[in-house]
Every structure is written in C-alpha cells, then in structure tokens.
mmCIF file of C-alpha atoms in Angstrom:
data_model
loop_
_atom_site.group_PDB
_atom_site.id
_atom_site.type_symbol
_atom_site.label_atom_id
_atom_site.label_comp_id
_atom_site.label_asym_id
_atom_site.label_seq_id
_atom_site.Cartn_x
_atom_site.Cartn_y
_atom_site.Cartn_z
ATOM 1 C CA UNK R 1 -6.129 6.253 56.002
ATOM 2 C CA UNK R 2 -5.786 3.016 54.021
ATOM 3 C CA UNK R 3 -4.252 0.052 55.803
ATOM 4 C CA UNK R 4 -1.000 -1.412 54.487
ATOM 5 C CA UNK R 5 -2.900 -4.476 53.203
ATOM 6 C CA UNK R 6 -5.477 -2.348 51.374
ATOM 7 C CA UNK R 7 -2.732 -0.249 49.838
ATOM 8 C CA UNK R 8 -0.943 -3.389 48.672
ATOM 9 C CA UNK R 9 -4.137 -4.789 47.126
ATOM 10 C CA UNK R 10 -4.862 -1.470 45.435
ATOM 11 C CA UNK R 11 -1.381 -1.360 43.897
ATOM 12 C CA UNK R 12 -1.618 -4.981 42.759
ATOM 13 C CA UNK R 13 -5.044 -4.358 41.183
ATOM 14 C CA UNK R 14 -3.722 -1.296 39.372
ATOM 15 C CA UNK R 15 -0.739 -3.243 38.055
ATOM 16 C CA UNK R 16 -2.954 -6.113 36.907
ATOM 17 C CA UNK R 17 -5.378 -3.761 35.151
ATOM 18 C CA UNK R 18 -2.511 -1.947 33.455
ATOM 19 C CA UNK R 19 -1.076 -5.257 32.324
ATOM 20 C CA UNK R 20 -4.399 -6.460 30.945
ATOM 21 C CA UNK R 21 -5.039 -3.210 29.074
ATOM 22 C CA UNK R 22 -1.460 -3.245 27.809
ATOM 23 C CA UNK R 23 -1.874 -6.789 26.491
ATOM 24 C CA UNK R 24 -5.165 -5.855 24.844
ATOM 25 C CA UNK R 25 -3.494 -2.930 23.108
ATOM 26 C CA UNK R 26 -0.680 -5.205 21.960
ATOM 27 C CA UNK R 27 -3.189 -7.714 20.558
ATOM 28 C CA UNK R 28 -5.052 -4.937 18.766
ATOM 29 C CA UNK R 29 -1.783 -3.583 17.380
ATOM 30 C CA UNK R 30 -0.904 -6.871 15.690
ATOM 31 C CA UNK R 31 -4.297 -7.356 14.078
ATOM 32 C CA UNK R 32 -4.528 -6.124 10.470
ATOM 33 C CA UNK R 33 -7.358 -3.787 9.548
ATOM 34 C CA UNK R 34 -7.248 -4.680 5.832
ATOM 35 C CA UNK R 35 -6.299 -7.931 4.086
ATOM 36 C CA UNK R 36 -5.882 -8.138 0.320
ATOM 37 C CA UNK R 37 -5.791 -11.491 -1.491
ATOM 38 C CA UNK R 38 -3.819 -11.339 -4.741
ATOM 39 C CA UNK R 39 -4.833 -13.779 -7.463
ATOM 40 C CA UNK R 40 -3.037 -14.372 -10.751
ATOM 41 C CA UNK R 41 -4.858 -12.838 -13.714
ATOM 42 C CA UNK R 42 -3.503 -15.674 -15.863
ATOM 43 C CA UNK R 43 -4.341 -18.715 -13.765
ATOM 44 C CA UNK R 44 -6.643 -17.478 -11.003
ATOM 45 C CA UNK R 45 -4.333 -19.006 -8.386
ATOM 46 C CA UNK R 46 -3.775 -17.247 -5.073
ATOM 47 C CA UNK R 47 -0.263 -15.743 -5.281
ATOM 48 C CA UNK R 48 0.025 -13.958 -1.945
ATOM 49 C CA UNK R 49 -1.802 -11.920 0.667
ATOM 50 C CA UNK R 50 -1.046 -8.409 1.897
ATOM 51 C CA UNK R 51 -2.077 -7.457 5.437
ATOM 52 C CA UNK R 52 -2.252 -3.774 6.431
ATOM 53 C CA UNK R 53 -1.647 -2.584 9.994
ATOM 54 C CA UNK R 54 -2.513 0.964 11.089
ATOM 55 C CA UNK R 55 0.224 1.748 13.602
ATOM 56 C CA UNK R 56 -0.505 5.497 13.821
ATOM 57 C CA UNK R 57 -2.598 8.001 11.868
ATOM 58 C CA UNK R 58 0.249 8.492 9.394
ATOM 59 C CA UNK R 59 2.111 5.194 9.732
ATOM 60 C CA UNK R 60 1.155 1.902 8.086
ATOM 61 C CA UNK R 61 2.872 -1.440 7.989
ATOM 62 C CA UNK R 62 2.227 -4.168 5.428
ATOM 63 C CA UNK R 63 3.077 -7.860 5.571
ATOM 64 C CA UNK R 64 3.186 -9.945 2.407
ATOM 65 C CA UNK R 65 2.578 -13.653 2.945
ATOM 66 C CA UNK R 66 2.570 -16.782 0.826
ATOM 67 C CA UNK R 67 -0.689 -18.770 0.480
ATOM 68 C CA UNK R 68 0.541 -21.004 3.335
ATOM 69 C CA UNK R 69 0.785 -17.969 5.630
ATOM 70 C CA UNK R 70 4.572 -17.611 5.761
ATOM 71 C CA UNK R 71 5.636 -13.969 5.588
ATOM 72 C CA UNK R 72 8.083 -13.129 2.793
ATOM 73 C CA UNK R 73 7.889 -9.339 2.572
ATOM 74 C CA UNK R 74 7.406 -6.253 4.690
ATOM 75 C CA UNK R 75 6.682 -2.619 3.960
ATOM 76 C CA UNK R 76 6.444 0.547 6.041
ATOM 77 C CA UNK R 77 4.487 3.511 4.651
ATOM 78 C CA UNK R 78 5.124 6.986 6.116
ATOM 79 C CA UNK R 79 2.254 9.361 5.350
ATOM 80 C CA UNK R 80 3.438 12.137 7.665
ATOM 81 C CA UNK R 81 4.570 14.434 4.826
ATOM 82 C CA UNK R 82 2.029 13.480 2.193
ATOM 83 C CA UNK R 83 -0.793 11.038 1.531
ATOM 84 C CA UNK R 84 -0.033 11.222 -2.207
ATOM 85 C CA UNK R 85 3.764 11.003 -2.206
ATOM 86 C CA UNK R 86 4.457 9.015 0.967
ATOM 87 C CA UNK R 87 7.842 7.713 1.951
ATOM 88 C CA UNK R 88 8.101 3.946 2.122
ATOM 89 C CA UNK R 89 10.526 1.079 2.549
ATOM 90 C CA UNK R 90 9.932 -2.436 1.278
ATOM 91 C CA UNK R 91 11.892 -5.666 1.585
ATOM 92 C CA UNK R 92 11.014 -8.737 -0.496
ATOM 93 C CA UNK R 93 12.689 -11.811 0.969
ATOM 94 C CA UNK R 94 11.693 -13.918 -2.033
ATOM 95 C CA UNK R 95 14.657 -12.514 -3.938
ATOM 96 C CA UNK R 96 16.135 -9.831 -1.674
ATOM 97 C CA UNK R 97 14.690 -6.858 -3.577
ATOM 98 C CA UNK R 98 14.793 -3.731 -1.407
ATOM 99 C CA UNK R 99 13.159 -0.330 -2.004
ATOM 100 C CA UNK R 100 13.417 2.828 0.066
ATOM 101 C CA UNK R 101 11.808 6.131 -0.914
ATOM 102 C CA UNK R 102 12.057 9.242 1.268
ATOM 103 C CA UNK R 103 11.307 12.955 0.965
ATOM 104 C CA UNK R 104 14.044 15.467 1.616
ATOM 105 C CA UNK R 105 12.828 18.979 0.982
ATOM 106 C CA UNK R 106 11.526 19.103 -2.581
ATOM 107 C CA UNK R 107 13.297 15.931 -3.625
ATOM 108 C CA UNK R 108 12.551 12.234 -3.540
ATOM 109 C CA UNK R 109 15.482 10.006 -2.653
ATOM 110 C CA UNK R 110 14.912 6.640 -4.346
ATOM 111 C CA UNK R 111 17.096 3.731 -3.229
ATOM 112 C CA UNK R 112 16.704 0.462 -5.115
ATOM 113 C CA UNK R 113 18.369 -2.934 -4.822
ATOM 114 C CA UNK R 114 17.258 -5.472 -7.425
ATOM 115 C CA UNK R 115 18.085 -8.614 -5.439
ATOM 116 C CA UNK R 116 20.207 -9.923 -2.568
ATOM 117 C CA UNK R 117 23.419 -9.917 -4.650
ATOM 118 C CA UNK R 118 22.910 -6.522 -6.339
ATOM 119 C CA UNK R 119 24.373 -3.203 -5.258
ATOM 120 C CA UNK R 120 22.022 -0.498 -4.082
ATOM 121 C CA UNK R 121 21.370 2.305 -6.565
ATOM 122 C CA UNK R 122 20.411 5.799 -5.424
ATOM 123 C CA UNK R 123 18.751 8.539 -7.430
ATOM 124 C CA UNK R 124 17.223 11.924 -6.603
ATOM 125 C CA UNK R 125 14.043 13.097 -8.310
ATOM 126 C CA UNK R 126 12.412 16.512 -8.177
ATOM 127 C CA UNK R 127 9.164 16.395 -6.246
ATOM 128 C CA UNK R 128 6.612 17.905 -8.621
ATOM 129 C CA UNK R 129 2.859 18.484 -8.704
ATOM 130 C CA UNK R 130 1.005 15.445 -9.993
ATOM 131 C CA UNK R 131 3.591 12.966 -8.708
ATOM 132 C CA UNK R 132 2.202 9.827 -7.064
ATOM 133 C CA UNK R 133 4.178 7.310 -4.993
ATOM 134 C CA UNK R 134 3.155 3.719 -4.230
ATOM 135 C CA UNK R 135 -0.141 3.589 -2.270
ATOM 136 C CA UNK R 136 -0.419 7.357 -2.786
ATOM 137 C CA UNK R 137 -2.774 6.682 -5.692
ATOM 138 C CA UNK R 138 -5.431 6.091 -3.037
ATOM 139 C CA UNK R 139 -4.779 9.478 -1.442
ATOM 140 C CA UNK R 140 -4.859 11.107 -4.874
ATOM 141 C CA UNK R 141 -8.233 9.549 -5.713
ATOM 142 C CA UNK R 142 -9.640 10.601 -2.329
ATOM 143 C CA UNK R 143 -8.408 14.154 -2.905
ATOM 144 C CA UNK R 144 -9.866 14.441 -6.416
ATOM 145 C CA UNK R 145 -12.893 12.195 -5.938
ATOM 146 C CA UNK R 146 -15.513 14.748 -7.016
ATOM 147 C CA UNK R 147 -13.460 15.850 -10.030
ATOM 148 C CA UNK R 148 -13.053 12.262 -11.196
ATOM 149 C CA UNK R 149 -16.720 11.493 -10.557
ATOM 150 C CA UNK R 150 -17.581 14.388 -12.870
ATOM 151 C CA UNK R 151 -15.756 12.550 -15.643
ATOM 152 C CA UNK R 152 -12.558 14.589 -15.695
ATOM 153 C CA UNK R 153 -9.283 12.915 -16.683
ATOM 154 C CA UNK R 154 -6.188 13.652 -14.601
ATOM 155 C CA UNK R 155 -2.576 12.956 -15.543
ATOM 156 C CA UNK R 156 -0.163 11.760 -12.865
ATOM 157 C CA UNK R 157 3.548 10.947 -12.761
ATOM 158 C CA UNK R 158 3.653 7.537 -11.124
ATOM 159 C CA UNK R 159 6.925 6.523 -9.497
ATOM 160 C CA UNK R 160 8.355 3.161 -10.621
ATOM 161 C CA UNK R 161 11.072 2.444 -8.023
ATOM 162 C CA UNK R 162 12.669 -0.382 -10.018
ATOM 163 C CA UNK R 163 13.356 2.133 -12.816
ATOM 164 C CA UNK R 164 14.030 5.024 -10.399
ATOM 165 C CA UNK R 165 11.890 7.322 -12.500
ATOM 166 C CA UNK R 166 8.249 8.237 -13.105
ATOM 167 C CA UNK R 167 5.929 7.307 -15.942
ATOM 168 C CA UNK R 168 2.876 9.303 -16.953
ATOM 169 C CA UNK R 169 -0.498 7.687 -16.378
ATOM 170 C CA UNK R 170 -4.000 9.008 -17.034
ATOM 171 C CA UNK R 171 -6.553 8.517 -14.269
ATOM 172 C CA UNK R 172 -10.232 8.475 -15.189
ATOM 173 C CA UNK R 173 -13.600 6.810 -14.560
ATOM 174 C CA UNK R 174 -13.904 3.437 -16.234
ATOM 175 C CA UNK R 175 -15.965 0.283 -16.476
ATOM 176 C CA UNK R 176 -15.465 -2.231 -13.698
ATOM 177 C CA UNK R 177 -13.865 -5.629 -14.135
ATOM 178 C CA UNK R 178 -16.344 -8.489 -14.339
ATOM 179 C CA UNK R 179 -17.265 -9.821 -10.901
ATOM 180 C CA UNK R 180 -16.726 -6.510 -9.082
ATOM 181 C CA UNK R 181 -19.146 -5.738 -6.264
ATOM 182 C CA UNK R 182 -22.391 -4.258 -7.584
ATOM 183 C CA UNK R 183 -22.590 -0.485 -7.150
ATOM 184 C CA UNK R 184 -18.812 -0.003 -7.018
ATOM 185 C CA UNK R 185 -17.183 2.998 -8.697
ATOM 186 C CA UNK R 186 -14.193 2.164 -10.889
ATOM 187 C CA UNK R 187 -11.225 4.150 -12.173
ATOM 188 C CA UNK R 188 -8.406 3.243 -14.525
ATOM 189 C CA UNK R 189 -4.737 4.225 -14.481
ATOM 190 C CA UNK R 190 -3.604 3.970 -18.095
ATOM 191 C CA UNK R 191 -0.085 4.586 -19.439
ATOM 192 C CA UNK R 192 0.120 7.605 -21.723
ATOM 193 C CA UNK R 193 3.296 6.617 -23.583
ATOM 194 C CA UNK R 194 2.704 4.117 -26.393
ATOM 195 C CA UNK R 195 6.006 2.453 -25.435
ATOM 196 C CA UNK R 196 4.859 1.841 -21.846
ATOM 197 C CA UNK R 197 1.468 0.639 -23.130
ATOM 198 C CA UNK R 198 3.269 -2.213 -24.886
ATOM 199 C CA UNK R 199 4.507 -3.533 -21.547
ATOM 200 C CA UNK R 200 1.908 -2.392 -19.001
ATOM 201 C CA UNK R 201 -1.858 -2.848 -19.134
ATOM 202 C CA UNK R 202 -4.152 -0.302 -17.475
ATOM 203 C CA UNK R 203 -4.730 -0.695 -13.748
ATOM 204 C CA UNK R 204 -8.414 -0.818 -12.759
ATOM 205 C CA UNK R 205 -9.364 0.301 -9.245
ATOM 206 C CA UNK R 206 -12.768 -0.422 -7.732
ATOM 207 C CA UNK R 207 -14.068 1.681 -4.832
ATOM 208 C CA UNK R 208 -17.056 1.545 -2.551
ATOM 209 C CA UNK R 209 -19.196 4.449 -3.744
ATOM 210 C CA UNK R 210 -20.232 5.489 -0.228
ATOM 211 C CA UNK R 211 -17.206 4.754 1.940
ATOM 212 C CA UNK R 212 -14.679 5.575 -0.819
ATOM 213 C CA UNK R 213 -12.606 2.575 0.222
ATOM 214 C CA UNK R 214 -10.600 0.454 -2.208
ATOM 215 C CA UNK R 215 -12.318 -2.863 -2.944
ATOM 216 C CA UNK R 216 -10.267 -4.272 -5.799
ATOM 217 C CA UNK R 217 -6.995 -3.662 -7.648
ATOM 218 C CA UNK R 218 -6.511 -5.263 -11.050
ATOM 219 C CA UNK R 219 -3.205 -4.814 -12.877
ATOM 220 C CA UNK R 220 0.556 -5.036 -12.422
ATOM 221 C CA UNK R 221 1.416 -5.844 -8.796
ATOM 222 C CA UNK R 222 4.005 -3.952 -6.737
ATOM 223 C CA UNK R 223 5.994 -6.898 -5.372
ATOM 224 C CA UNK R 224 8.072 -9.286 -7.471
ATOM 225 C CA UNK R 225 7.982 -13.072 -7.490
ATOM 226 C CA UNK R 226 11.027 -15.209 -6.693
ATOM 227 C CA UNK R 227 12.311 -14.660 -10.248
ATOM 228 C CA UNK R 228 12.154 -10.877 -9.847
ATOM 229 C CA UNK R 229 9.177 -10.474 -12.174
ATOM 230 C CA UNK R 230 6.135 -8.326 -11.417
ATOM 231 C CA UNK R 231 2.946 -10.255 -12.081
ATOM 232 C CA UNK R 232 -0.494 -9.073 -13.154
ATOM 233 C CA UNK R 233 -2.802 -9.587 -10.202
ATOM 234 C CA UNK R 234 -6.384 -9.243 -9.063
ATOM 235 C CA UNK R 235 -6.260 -8.071 -5.441
ATOM 236 C CA UNK R 236 -9.540 -8.242 -3.518
ATOM 237 C CA UNK R 237 -9.690 -6.413 -0.185
ATOM 238 C CA UNK R 238 -11.468 -7.246 3.053
ATOM 239 C CA UNK R 239 -11.897 -4.645 5.809
ATOM 240 C CA UNK R 240 -11.687 -6.163 9.266
ATOM 241 C CA UNK R 241 -12.196 -3.019 11.374
#
C-alpha cells in the first residue's frame, strides 16, 4: 500500500508531466510546417508570407503576414471530402475580402464578399470531374503525377472565387523559371480561353522530383492587396518539419 504522501507525490508528478506534455503539444501546434515568401514579379520586393499549419490530417490553417510579421489574413482548408476540391474559408483584413467555399452533395457553395462594405454574394456550382479548388491543384498534381511526367496534358476547371465560376486551364510539364532549384520538376497551368490569356499569365509550379513537394509558385496570387488587386507573385517555400 502506498502512503498518503507517496500517493500525493505520484498525483502531483502525473499532473506536472501531463501539463508539460500538453504545453509541448500546444507549442508544436502553433509552429508552421511550411512557410512561403511571396515576392513581387515586378519589383522583387517581399509582399507577404504565408505560414501553413497542419492541424489534422485533413485540416490546414494558413496565416498571411506582412513583411513586418503582422498577420493580415487567415485561411482554413478542409480536405476531409477531397484533396482536389477542398472546402475553404479565407478572410483578408487588408480590405475585408471574405471567401467561403463548401461542398454540399454534388454542389459547391461559393460565398464571396469583395470588401468590408460589400454584400456577400452566394452561388451554387455543379461539382464536376476535373474541377480544382484553391490549393487542390497540389492534390491534383500528386494524383496525376505519373501521367504528367509522361508528358500528357490535362485540362482542369479552376475555381475563381471572386468571379464565382470556373475557368479552364491546361496543366502540363514545362520549363522552370530561372533560379529554380536544380533538378526540380516544373508544370504550368495555362488559361485555355484567349480572353482569359489576355488578363492572366500561366502559373508555373516547381516540385521536388523525389519528395513531390511544392518548391515554388510563380503567377497570379490568391490574396488581394489593400486595393483589392491580385498581384503576380513568386512564392518560394521552406519546409520546417
């Protein structure tokens, strides 16, 4: 039989250990596993950083911060229903732009608010094969990696939340942007419509050939500046875990 004092010490030790492990888990939870630095393609200036947090296997959170470290935007990505057409919500405090995309059955519910003073607009889209949502381009490339490496071209319907519709893009192997890590594999997402081509340049994605992890994103960014404009960026990623 344990004495009362021993029992008390045992309980206190257990509580202390639980507290320490709990604090460690909390610290780990707030540490990003990926940080992307977004530079202007026009000036080369650092525009913002995006830090990715893996909360669960199918849940990601992203923080967007100014070069001085102040956070101005947040996003939650829900991959539970699909890694290609995930649900997500995004708030940009620079101008109050808010986006929310969710799956309901075979439909996508797209809510969009242009700025803090605008009214929210809601639209339903049919969820179809070949549709890609937000960071889902990464899941699509992972899924069709071997096909793309064989030189095949694949057409996707990429959701543009600000327009509450999709635009067709062609995904294929491509040359890498100058300065990309040696040995990287690169793909391009190019608009198919000549009208969209006038406004949007191809997006070039660089991947580690072995790990199949995204190293660099060059093209139109997915978060607006304080004037509500989407800038062309060169995002370079660092993996911390």
